[in-house]
Structure formats: C-alpha cells, structure tokens
Amino acid sequence: MTEYGRGHGSEPWHPEDPLYGDQGWAGHQTQQGQVPYGDDPQQQQYAQDPQYQQPYPQQAQYQQNQQQAQYQQQAQQQAQYPQQQYVQDPQYPGHQQGYAPQYAQQAPHPQQVQHPQQPVYDSQGWDTGQHQYMATAPADPYAGVDPYAQQPAGGYPGEGPDLYTTDEAYPPPQPPGRRHLERQLPEQQDEEPDDSFFAGGGDGDDEDGDDGGAGGRRGGRSKGGQPKKRSGMACLIAAVVILGVVGGGGYYGYTYLKAKFGAAEDFAGEGTTELVDVEIPKDAGLGQMGRILKEAGVVASAQAFVDAATANPKGKSIQPGIYPMPKKMSAAAAVALMIDPTKLNVITVTEGMRNARVYAAIDKKLGKPEGTTKDIALRDAKSLGLPAWAGNHPKIMDPLEGFLYPARYDLSKDSTPESLLKQMVANATAKYSELGIESKAKDLGLENPLQVVTVASLVNAEGKNHDDFRKMSEVVYNRLKKTNDVTNRKIEFDSTYNYIKGTSDLNFNISEARKFVHAYNTHNVEGLPPGPIGNPGADALTATLNPDHGGWMFFVSVDGEKTTFTQTYDEHLKLVDEFQARQKQKNGG
C-alpha cells in the first residue's frame, strides 16, 4: 500500500518523474474494472494531502491544460445535450462524479446518421468500457483526440512551454490503469545481446538511453528489467590486457631506470680466443666506437665502453683503423687494447722509411713467408701503378723505392701484398701530382721528376725537422753545381752508404766508404744516386721544392740532436773535430 492513495498492489513509478503520483486525472480513461483509488477512506484522505498536490510547476501547468480541454469538451457536449449536467466531485477536484439523468429536449432526426460511440463514465468519472451511439452532433474539434495525448504548448497567452516535447524529457504520464508493465513470458521475451563494453557490443552501459518501456526506466537494464550479464571470457580477456599493460609498463620503467642509473652491462676478462676485425672509421666518437664493438660481439654494451674510455686518461686517443679483437671482452680490456697503436691491424709507413722495412711489415701482418712482398714488388713493379717517369734508370735498386707513400694502411681479411702496394703507389703518385714536381724539376736544376723525389729522400734521411729539410736541400743543390770545387759535385751523404749496406750506422770509416764503389755511394760517385733511398714525407717534399737559399755547403750533428750548417769547409772541419771528440768520450776512448 502506497501513501499516494493507490490500491494495495505496488504501482511502477519513477522517482525522478516530475508528475509521479496521481495528482488528479480529470477526464482520463481507465481500464475496465479498475478504480483509480482504493476504497479506504484513509487512502483518499492522503490522496488529497496538499503537500503532494503540485510538487513541481510542470504538473500544475499540465493539469491546467487538461482541465481547459475538459471544459471545452463539456461545452460541446452541453450544446448537444442541453439538459445533461456534470456533477463535480468535491473530494476529487477535476473529476466528474457522473451525469445527471437529464435528456435532450429534442429527439434526434430519423435521418440523422448514428455517429461514433460516446464513452459512458462511471460514478467517479472513469470510462466503464461501455459505449452508446449518439446522434450526429455538430463537429467536435476535439473528437477523436486522445485526452492523454500531449497538447501543443502555447495555446493560451502566458502559457509556459510544454516540457514533454523535448528529446531529453520523460514520456507523458499514463493513466493509472496503463502503468502496469506487461511482462513477457520467458518464451516470448526476445533475447537481447549483451551490449556491454567487454562483451564487444555497444559503447558500454546504456546509461543515457531509454529502454522504451512505459515506465521510462534507465541505467543499463535490459528490456526485462534484469541487470545485464557480463561475459566471463570478456572479463578474463580484460584482465589479461590490463596485466599486459601493467607488466609492459613495469618492464619499460625498469629498463629505463636501469639504463639511466644502473651500471651498464659488461663482460669480464680478456675475451675468448675467437678474434674479429673491428674497423673504426675516421672521426668516430666514443659512442660510435662502442656501438661498432657491441655489434661485433666484442663488448656487452656501448655504454660500458664509453664509461671505460672516459675513465682511461688515454681513452680519447684511440685512432681509427682495424683492430683484431677477441669477442666478449670487458670494456676496460677493449680500451686498453685500442689505445696501444701496435695492436692495430695496420701497416704504418713512416716518413723516410725504406721499402725493405715496408715489405717485411706486410709479410708479417699478412702472415706471408719472408721475402714474398719484395719479390712481388721487383717482379710486378710496372703493373702496380707507377708513373711513366719512374723506374727508368738502369741501375736503380728498387723501382718502388720512394713510391710507397708514408701513411697508415688498414688491413682486412681481403688484404694482399699486391693490394697494399698498389694503394701505397697510388697515394704517392697523387701527392707528387698535387705538388707539381714534373713542372718544377727543371726550375730546380734537376733532370726529371724522379730526381726531385731522390733529393727529398736524401733530405728526409739526414734532417730532423722542416727547417733542417730546407737547409739540407740547399746543401744538395749547391753541391750539385758544376762550380763546386770543394766536394767536386759529390753529395757525400752517409745515408747513401748506409742504404747500400742496409744499416743506419753513424760511425763508419770514411776512408773505406770513399773506396767503396757503388752507384748509390755518394762518397764515391758524383751527383745523385739512381733513385730514392727512402719514402719522403710531405715536409721533405715541400722543403725540396722550396730550399733555404742560405748558401749552405756543409752540416754536422755534434750531439746527435741538433744539426749545424756551415758555408765553408774550414768551419765544417772544426765541427767535425768536435763531433769526433764527443764520440770518443761517449765510447770511453
């Protein structure tokens, strides 16, 4: 039993409905046999309690519209039936108690057509379901209009808008007899798919949509009023997805924190016995070196190598080149190996180095038998890229001497003696062409470009720096002059005698050297040797092309460090005596 005056059974209602309760249903139809209010006087008393009359302004407006419609309908009926009167029920405002037993003063015309049924109302104003046929009456503008249908707003001046015409409004209230939900039997109920998010249908709970029923209920319910069921498999999938996201995020966070603040991954020890060639390109930074080493399997991480190289005082002096390195070695061991230039898998041709030492280095690096590269050089000299003006002297000892340009040459698993020799000759030829020695040979009083290289090799062998080189070249040019009556156009460089002997001895017997006959022995023959006695570098070459012009004829290094130059033979003899006295003291003589 409700406190709104309905019967003993519960009526469906919505607490947010602005017209909940039966605030009077003037002229509304009911289902046959139903009474809008119970017989209990106490219920009727509560039904008219003022505090429940008009809880919302919309309700009063709605009742006003309904009453106006009733008055117009009564006026039409009274015009048709003047003697018929309605009795107002004092207990229920807006309800007609019934009809007075009045009849029309004039009977209907026999030719009048019987018109649609007129509802018969009971003692409380509700339709009894019985109908009677009435004579044709003047056209009723409200005939056939459902009294419960929504009336257009704005029918009277000052009338407010009808709040039931908007999309968001609740449906108009139904008569009490129509408020009972007709529940479908289980076999008649349509199976409604679960449109919840995890079941894969719809866009979640139907929170903002109506279910289409008379009660206008909302909030994710199915048509039968039961809560929507969640699929267990959908929940399991959702849980797996959530765990995956959380786990992936946790792993990413752990990896980030470890990389940011933890120690970099590193191997231990000197590595395995397996060697790999690691090539470090020119201008590579520590980070790039670390990535190359990691890709080759030498170190565990690039960051570990960067840290080790930064901690080592010589870590930033690592040179580009090819390094044979063990796999899986610690970053510190890798840095220690790479800062040692002897560990590079390279061949470095130094300025002034003789070809004999270059050949031996190639054989050793490539694991070839001793003499292999020398035999190839002498046999295949013409096919190794020498310029046309090289190697033409019949007494030349080595056609490639002076053409193995000083530089560092990286070796790889594909390197061969031939490939290395060709690379060295190509570098020398390019440098000579760059300096323009062919065009400058005549200006220097030389016969051909080969003699320019020969002078540069002599200067490189005797001098110690660029200033020495320029003075040395001046000495050579002055001794080659035909007016030289001091040395009689003999160069008299000890380096030529040592070249023949394959030595670098500073203390040898000058008398024996002068008696030794050889085309390369400048103590014995006039002029330049047939070819270079070494491979001159850039400093020696530029000094040869730009001599000092100081008139120097003699030089001697008294202390083995500094070279002193003189213009006269007497000055030279004094320096020679000083040098010999120093040598005797050094040897304990």
XYZ file of C-alpha atoms in Angstrom:
589
model
C 0.000 0.000 0.000
C 1.412 3.320 -1.044
C 0.878 6.649 0.555
C -0.377 8.152 -2.680
C -3.827 6.555 -2.446
C -3.443 3.679 -4.887
C -4.671 0.183 -4.321
C -2.960 -2.485 -2.230
C -0.657 -3.542 -5.032
C 2.505 -1.565 -5.913
C 2.431 0.646 -8.973
C 5.523 1.261 -11.092
C 6.727 4.809 -10.834
C 9.922 6.729 -11.327
C 11.179 8.945 -8.515
C 12.524 11.495 -10.988
C 9.229 11.779 -12.896
C 8.007 15.388 -12.400
C 4.415 14.073 -12.382
C 4.820 10.983 -10.180
C 1.698 10.004 -8.284
C -1.891 10.527 -9.360
C -2.378 14.258 -8.894
C -5.851 14.009 -10.306
C -6.801 12.590 -13.696
C -9.733 14.667 -14.878
C -11.470 13.005 -17.760
C -8.850 10.206 -18.102
C -9.899 6.796 -19.184
C -9.151 3.716 -17.127
C -9.202 0.107 -17.861
C -12.489 -1.500 -17.234
C -12.923 -2.770 -13.744
C -10.117 -0.721 -12.241
C -10.566 2.017 -9.710
C -8.002 4.843 -9.630
C -8.021 4.998 -5.881
C -8.741 2.452 -3.214
C -11.876 2.261 -1.141
C -10.058 3.033 2.031
C -11.105 6.487 3.270
C -7.708 6.959 4.728
C -6.132 6.499 1.308
C -8.499 9.036 -0.181
C -7.614 11.430 2.547
C -3.906 11.096 1.796
C -4.560 11.396 -1.882
C -5.652 14.969 -1.419
C -2.946 15.910 1.007
C -1.811 19.396 -0.134
C 1.826 18.609 0.175
C 1.504 16.093 -2.618
C -0.748 18.137 -4.863
C 1.727 20.009 -7.026
C 5.301 19.164 -6.200
C 6.511 20.623 -9.494
C 5.380 23.589 -11.578
C 5.165 21.431 -14.664
C 2.455 19.328 -13.034
C 0.201 22.331 -12.375
C 0.700 23.504 -15.956
C -0.151 20.069 -17.258
C -3.346 19.860 -15.151
C -4.372 23.322 -16.261
C -4.067 22.268 -19.904
C -6.080 19.121 -19.226
C -8.851 20.983 -17.393
C -9.147 23.539 -20.193
C -9.539 20.719 -22.656
C -12.232 19.190 -20.470
C -14.157 22.458 -20.233
C -14.171 22.829 -23.970
C -15.358 19.251 -24.399
C -18.129 19.749 -21.805
C -19.249 22.879 -23.574
C -19.554 20.916 -26.801
C -21.500 18.164 -25.145
C -23.780 20.545 -23.307
C -24.534 22.260 -26.554
C -25.562 18.883 -27.932
C -27.332 17.773 -24.807
C -28.563 20.931 -23.049
C -30.207 19.028 -20.233
C -27.136 16.968 -19.377
C -25.076 18.207 -16.475
C -21.887 17.119 -14.814
C -21.640 16.872 -11.086
C -18.321 17.893 -9.636
C -16.907 15.559 -7.026
C -15.888 17.746 -4.083
C -13.433 15.194 -2.860
C -11.511 14.878 -6.102
C -11.098 18.209 -7.888
C -11.025 17.833 -11.598
C -13.077 14.578 -11.593
C -16.748 14.383 -12.615
C -18.905 12.378 -10.242
C -21.197 11.322 -13.047
C -24.050 12.529 -15.268
C -27.393 13.838 -14.105
C -30.349 11.986 -15.509
C -31.206 14.660 -17.992
C -32.324 14.091 -21.521
C -32.362 16.166 -24.634
C -35.485 18.201 -25.204
C -35.493 17.304 -28.824
C -35.178 13.833 -30.191
C -32.760 13.202 -32.942
C -33.955 13.329 -36.507
C -34.675 9.937 -38.006
C -32.396 10.614 -40.963
C -29.532 11.514 -38.844
C -26.726 9.062 -39.089
C -25.624 7.309 -35.943
C -22.189 8.594 -35.025
C -19.256 7.082 -33.283
C -19.572 5.717 -29.871
C -19.562 8.011 -26.876
C -17.881 6.766 -23.753
C -20.011 6.047 -20.717
C -18.409 7.158 -17.469
C -18.914 5.630 -14.058
C -19.679 7.412 -10.792
C -16.067 8.504 -10.430
C -15.520 9.849 -13.936
C -13.691 6.938 -15.483
C -14.612 5.180 -18.705
C -16.576 1.973 -17.996
C -15.704 0.490 -21.349
C -19.333 0.640 -22.455
C -20.344 2.835 -25.338
C -23.520 4.231 -26.675
C -24.310 5.519 -30.076
C -25.207 9.156 -30.239
C -26.854 11.135 -32.897
C -24.884 13.259 -35.183
C -23.852 16.394 -33.458
C -22.054 19.444 -34.613
C -18.459 18.816 -35.442
C -16.454 18.471 -32.343
C -12.918 19.861 -32.802
C -11.713 17.563 -30.120
C -13.433 14.441 -31.374
C -11.081 11.532 -31.738
C -8.396 13.264 -29.794
C -6.782 11.239 -27.088
C -7.289 13.233 -23.901
C -3.971 11.889 -22.678
C -2.070 12.868 -25.793
C 0.385 15.645 -25.444
C -1.202 19.044 -26.110
C 0.619 21.684 -28.074
C 2.230 24.327 -25.985
C 1.418 27.962 -26.153
C -2.363 27.593 -26.532
C -3.029 30.466 -24.202
C -1.239 33.728 -23.539
C 1.361 33.428 -20.885
C 1.300 29.684 -21.057
C 4.722 28.094 -20.372
C 6.457 25.653 -22.744
C 5.471 22.032 -22.672
C 8.374 20.227 -21.075
C 7.315 16.909 -22.585
C 8.215 17.912 -26.140
C 11.999 17.915 -25.752
C 14.243 14.957 -26.540
C 15.523 14.735 -23.005
C 12.018 14.799 -21.369
C 10.231 11.858 -19.789
C 7.254 10.465 -21.722
C 3.856 11.913 -20.712
C 2.353 10.207 -17.674
C -0.062 7.353 -18.322
C -3.341 6.691 -16.586
C -3.084 4.500 -13.528
C -4.557 1.543 -15.350
C -1.890 1.729 -18.025
C 1.046 1.825 -15.650
C 1.197 -1.917 -15.101
C 4.074 -3.403 -17.049
C 3.064 -6.291 -19.212
C 5.888 -8.692 -18.508
C 6.674 -11.057 -21.281
C 6.718 -14.731 -20.683
C 10.168 -16.328 -20.871
C 9.366 -17.899 -24.202
C 8.095 -14.578 -25.550
C 10.986 -12.451 -24.426
C 13.453 -11.547 -27.146
C 16.958 -12.492 -26.360
C 18.766 -9.204 -26.139
C 22.503 -9.239 -26.896
C 24.798 -8.036 -24.208
C 25.972 -4.682 -25.481
C 28.379 -4.086 -22.665
C 31.903 -2.994 -23.480
C 33.664 -6.220 -22.517
C 31.117 -8.338 -24.398
C 32.053 -6.486 -27.526
C 28.761 -4.745 -28.169
C 27.704 -1.140 -27.973
C 29.682 1.502 -26.216
C 29.216 0.486 -22.632
C 26.212 0.607 -20.327
C 23.123 2.228 -21.745
C 23.314 5.000 -19.220
C 21.841 7.763 -21.322
C 19.226 5.878 -23.317
C 15.609 4.941 -22.562
C 14.578 1.332 -22.575
C 11.411 2.121 -24.452
C 9.033 0.890 -21.706
C 6.094 2.803 -20.279
C 7.881 3.391 -17.032
C 10.765 5.164 -18.753
C 13.427 3.370 -16.686
C 17.113 3.958 -17.394
C 20.580 2.881 -16.368
C 21.895 -0.165 -18.253
C 18.890 -2.504 -17.742
C 17.614 -4.947 -20.295
C 14.045 -4.930 -21.538
C 13.057 -7.438 -18.894
C 14.309 -5.172 -16.120
C 17.186 -7.503 -15.217
C 20.832 -6.327 -14.936
C 22.946 -7.109 -17.989
C 25.252 -10.056 -17.526
C 28.991 -9.793 -18.076
C 30.801 -12.447 -20.055
C 33.379 -14.359 -18.032
C 35.616 -14.718 -21.050
C 35.416 -10.974 -21.685
C 36.426 -10.267 -18.103
C 39.298 -12.729 -18.409
C 40.489 -11.047 -21.603
C 40.202 -7.653 -19.954
C 42.230 -8.877 -17.000
C 44.910 -10.271 -19.309
C 45.055 -6.974 -21.215
C 45.352 -4.987 -18.003
C 48.078 -7.277 -16.690
C 49.895 -6.984 -20.005
C 49.765 -3.208 -19.941
C 50.878 -3.051 -16.320
C 53.609 -5.627 -16.896
C 54.862 -3.911 -20.057
C 54.910 -0.557 -18.335
C 56.759 -2.019 -15.385
C 59.349 -3.646 -17.597
C 59.826 -0.452 -19.574
C 60.216 1.523 -16.379
C 62.703 -0.977 -15.010
C 64.706 -0.930 -18.228
C 64.695 2.864 -18.303
C 65.789 3.214 -14.682
C 68.468 0.571 -15.110
C 69.836 2.249 -18.237
C 69.627 5.671 -16.606
C 71.014 4.954 -13.172
C 72.315 1.365 -13.154
C 75.705 0.060 -14.240
C 75.969 -0.708 -17.942
C 76.076 -4.346 -18.983
C 79.652 -5.569 -19.341
C 81.683 -8.716 -19.893
C 84.556 -9.812 -17.672
C 88.098 -10.777 -18.609
C 90.204 -10.541 -21.744
C 87.708 -12.272 -24.003
C 87.604 -15.523 -25.894
C 90.100 -16.987 -28.340
C 87.893 -16.024 -31.276
C 89.187 -12.879 -32.990
C 87.273 -10.428 -35.147
C 88.481 -7.451 -37.150
C 86.831 -4.251 -35.934
C 87.166 -1.232 -38.203
C 86.885 2.169 -36.537
C 86.220 4.869 -39.150
C 87.841 8.271 -39.197
C 86.389 10.920 -36.837
C 84.363 8.309 -34.942
C 83.391 9.294 -31.410
C 83.408 7.034 -28.362
C 79.700 6.333 -28.678
C 80.024 5.203 -32.285
C 83.069 3.092 -31.370
C 81.081 1.442 -28.600
C 78.196 0.598 -30.932
C 80.587 -0.895 -33.510
C 82.250 -3.020 -30.839
C 78.905 -4.191 -29.481
C 77.667 -5.184 -32.941
C 80.880 -7.156 -33.457
C 80.326 -9.004 -30.162
C 83.441 -7.565 -28.536
C 81.768 -5.672 -25.668
C 78.427 -6.227 -23.965
C 77.166 -2.670 -24.324
C 78.215 0.587 -25.933
C 77.712 2.447 -22.659
C 80.187 0.210 -20.853
C 82.819 1.032 -23.480
C 82.111 4.771 -23.247
C 82.421 4.640 -19.458
C 85.706 2.715 -19.631
C 87.196 5.000 -22.290
C 86.197 8.086 -20.298
C 87.813 6.692 -17.166
C 91.075 5.946 -19.022
C 93.367 9.010 -19.425
C 94.269 7.861 -22.956
C 90.755 6.786 -23.857
C 90.210 9.699 -26.207
C 93.413 8.990 -28.147
C 92.047 5.863 -29.836
C 92.921 6.013 -33.513
C 90.747 4.934 -36.415
C 91.730 1.727 -38.093
C 91.200 -2.013 -38.000
C 91.692 -3.762 -34.671
C 91.861 -7.561 -34.332
C 89.995 -8.060 -31.055
C 88.733 -11.043 -29.032
C 84.999 -11.471 -28.577
C 83.271 -10.979 -25.211
C 85.983 -8.952 -23.551
C 85.463 -6.384 -20.831
C 85.112 -2.777 -21.893
C 88.241 -1.820 -19.928
C 90.269 -4.515 -21.722
C 88.953 -3.317 -25.078
C 90.031 0.247 -24.325
C 93.473 -0.903 -23.166
C 93.964 -2.787 -26.426
C 92.830 0.067 -28.639
C 94.991 2.758 -27.060
C 98.078 0.701 -27.961
C 98.907 1.568 -31.609
C 100.802 -1.684 -32.017
C 97.546 -3.566 -31.590
C 96.027 -2.001 -34.662
C 95.765 -4.259 -37.671
C 97.507 -1.692 -39.803
C 100.789 -1.036 -41.507
C 102.237 2.406 -40.907
C 104.774 3.707 -43.371
C 106.719 6.429 -41.598
C 108.440 9.360 -43.318
C 111.786 8.299 -44.760
C 111.113 4.559 -44.190
C 112.874 2.298 -46.698
C 110.987 -0.181 -48.839
C 112.776 -3.140 -47.250
C 111.078 -2.440 -43.890
C 107.709 -1.947 -45.573
C 107.940 -5.317 -47.330
C 108.835 -7.064 -44.105
C 105.895 -5.450 -42.279
C 103.437 -6.573 -44.964
C 104.726 -10.137 -44.840
C 104.386 -10.194 -41.083
C 100.896 -8.688 -40.935
C 99.520 -10.903 -43.654
C 101.301 -13.994 -42.414
C 103.322 -14.407 -45.625
C 106.755 -16.047 -45.901
C 109.659 -13.620 -45.593
C 110.566 -12.016 -48.915
C 107.130 -12.600 -50.502
C 106.214 -8.937 -50.863
C 109.709 -7.916 -52.030
C 109.655 -10.483 -54.804
C 106.232 -9.240 -55.947
C 107.439 -5.609 -55.894
C 110.522 -6.274 -58.015
C 108.744 -8.600 -60.385
C 105.495 -6.700 -60.935
C 106.656 -3.107 -60.457
C 105.298 -1.933 -63.808
C 101.800 -3.273 -63.024
C 101.489 -1.622 -59.633
C 100.644 1.882 -60.894
C 103.974 3.697 -61.127
C 104.014 6.921 -63.185
C 105.700 6.838 -66.591
C 108.746 8.799 -65.401
C 109.537 6.354 -62.543
C 111.935 3.393 -62.591
C 113.708 4.199 -65.827
C 117.288 4.269 -64.558
C 119.140 1.088 -65.446
C 120.985 0.910 -62.102
C 118.024 1.543 -59.850
C 117.915 -0.897 -56.949
C 114.138 -0.874 -56.330
C 111.699 0.744 -58.766
C 109.128 1.181 -55.944
C 111.548 2.998 -53.639
C 110.154 6.442 -52.932
C 106.661 5.427 -54.122
C 105.294 3.731 -51.005
C 103.849 6.911 -49.564
C 104.130 7.377 -45.789
C 100.720 6.839 -44.205
C 98.799 4.295 -42.191
C 97.208 1.470 -44.142
C 94.430 -0.598 -42.624
C 94.469 -4.300 -43.263
C 91.429 -6.503 -43.624
C 90.859 -10.162 -44.309
C 90.864 -9.331 -48.034
C 94.215 -7.520 -47.973
C 97.052 -8.908 -50.115
C 100.623 -7.744 -50.828
C 99.548 -6.602 -54.273
C 96.546 -4.611 -52.986
C 98.623 -2.864 -50.352
C 101.466 -1.994 -52.743
C 99.016 -0.579 -55.270
C 97.368 1.534 -52.615
C 100.722 2.953 -51.472
C 101.892 3.726 -55.001
C 98.583 5.415 -55.790
C 98.921 7.675 -52.751
C 102.469 8.679 -53.687
C 101.570 9.396 -57.304
C 98.617 11.538 -56.203
C 100.824 13.532 -53.830
C 103.531 14.134 -56.416
C 100.954 15.289 -58.915
C 99.459 17.607 -56.320
C 102.848 19.226 -55.653
C 103.572 19.576 -59.411
C 107.046 18.064 -59.260
C 107.109 17.433 -63.006
C 106.937 21.096 -63.842
C 109.283 22.204 -61.032
C 112.113 19.764 -61.728
C 113.748 21.944 -64.387
C 113.459 25.064 -62.251
C 115.492 23.331 -59.550
C 118.242 22.309 -61.971
C 117.169 18.640 -61.932
C 116.832 16.348 -64.928
C 113.486 14.725 -64.170
C 110.801 14.381 -61.514
C 112.422 11.203 -60.215
C 115.413 13.260 -59.101
C 113.072 15.541 -57.105
C 111.890 12.511 -55.180
C 115.512 11.359 -54.788
C 116.583 14.697 -53.280
C 113.579 14.620 -50.971
C 114.584 11.113 -49.822
C 118.120 12.306 -49.018
C 116.806 15.346 -47.119
C 114.373 13.177 -45.157
C 117.144 10.736 -44.219
C 119.598 13.372 -42.980
C 117.411 16.069 -41.409
C 115.232 16.074 -38.315
C 112.621 18.760 -38.971
C 111.278 21.045 -41.650
C 113.893 23.747 -41.044
C 116.612 21.139 -41.396
C 114.993 19.842 -44.536
C 115.095 23.229 -46.237
C 118.806 23.724 -45.383
C 119.598 20.146 -46.383
C 118.025 20.654 -49.810
C 120.101 23.866 -50.188
C 123.237 21.827 -49.444
C 122.312 19.256 -52.094
C 121.627 21.830 -54.771
C 124.905 23.703 -54.037
C 126.984 20.504 -54.193
C 125.393 19.539 -57.491
C 126.568 22.740 -59.099
C 129.343 22.497 -61.646
C 131.185 25.281 -59.856
C 131.523 23.154 -56.735
C 135.264 22.612 -56.311
C 135.079 21.766 -52.603
C 133.411 18.350 -52.915
C 133.762 18.125 -56.711
C 129.981 17.671 -57.135
C 129.904 14.769 -54.721
C 126.948 14.735 -52.336
C 128.868 12.724 -49.654
C 125.786 11.821 -47.576
C 126.357 8.957 -45.126
C 122.742 7.870 -45.629
C 123.528 6.654 -49.148
C 126.282 4.377 -47.895
C 124.020 3.018 -45.156
C 121.276 2.427 -47.742
C 123.589 0.170 -49.714
C 124.582 -1.683 -46.583
C 121.063 -1.783 -45.190
C 122.236 -0.132 -41.986
C 121.829 3.162 -40.132
C 125.288 3.433 -38.669
C 126.563 6.937 -37.975
C 130.093 5.753 -37.122
C 131.748 4.187 -40.097
C 135.158 4.577 -41.684
C 135.039 7.447 -44.191
C 138.164 6.177 -45.965
C 136.564 2.784 -46.529
C 133.346 4.457 -47.669
C 135.141 6.539 -50.231
C 136.821 3.462 -51.672
C 133.558 1.507 -51.892
C 132.363 1.695 -55.479
C 128.608 1.708 -55.883
C 126.140 3.754 -57.915
C 124.312 4.737 -54.698
C 127.520 5.596 -52.761
C 127.645 9.404 -52.914
C 131.062 9.294 -51.172
C 132.369 7.568 -54.283
C 130.392 8.919 -57.260
C 129.321 12.383 -58.358
C 125.778 13.546 -58.413
C 122.603 11.907 -57.185
C 122.050 8.158 -56.777
C 119.933 6.395 -59.479
C 116.846 6.566 -57.334
C 115.430 7.463 -53.945
C 116.826 5.838 -50.807
C 113.551 6.005 -48.911
C 110.000 7.269 -48.980
C 109.931 11.012 -48.310
C 107.071 12.614 -46.460
C 105.194 15.824 -47.188
C 107.599 18.025 -45.153
C 110.661 16.773 -47.015
C 108.934 17.169 -50.378
C 107.822 20.755 -49.804
C 111.277 21.660 -48.401
C 112.890 20.186 -51.511
C 110.714 22.363 -53.684
C 111.466 25.421 -51.551
C 115.091 25.359 -50.331
C 116.551 27.805 -47.793
C 118.884 29.608 -50.210
C 121.345 30.307 -47.413
C 124.432 29.176 -49.354
C 124.981 26.182 -47.094
C 127.602 23.661 -48.163
C 128.258 21.573 -45.016
C 126.422 20.278 -41.931
C 127.127 18.097 -38.966
C 125.210 16.970 -35.879
C 127.630 17.226 -32.992
C 125.306 15.974 -30.225
C 123.121 13.767 -32.377
C 120.153 16.049 -31.820
C 120.873 19.406 -33.392
C 122.238 19.845 -36.904
C 124.655 22.713 -37.537
C 125.123 24.101 -41.078
C 128.172 25.973 -42.421
C 129.112 27.647 -45.669
C 132.916 26.953 -45.685
C 134.941 23.841 -45.406
C 137.086 25.192 -42.520
C 134.013 25.776 -40.403
C 132.953 22.309 -41.254
C 136.289 20.761 -40.163
C 136.022 22.402 -36.752
C 132.591 20.872 -36.281
C 133.898 17.502 -37.423
C 136.709 17.573 -34.846
C 134.196 18.470 -32.146
C 131.962 15.634 -33.225
C 134.752 13.022 -33.137
C 135.910 14.145 -29.672
C 132.348 13.744 -28.397
C 132.116 10.288 -29.917
C 135.370 9.122 -28.247
C 134.144 10.407 -24.891
C 130.850 8.654 -25.374
C 132.526 5.359 -26.200
C 135.022 5.693 -23.290
C 138.054 6.141 -25.545
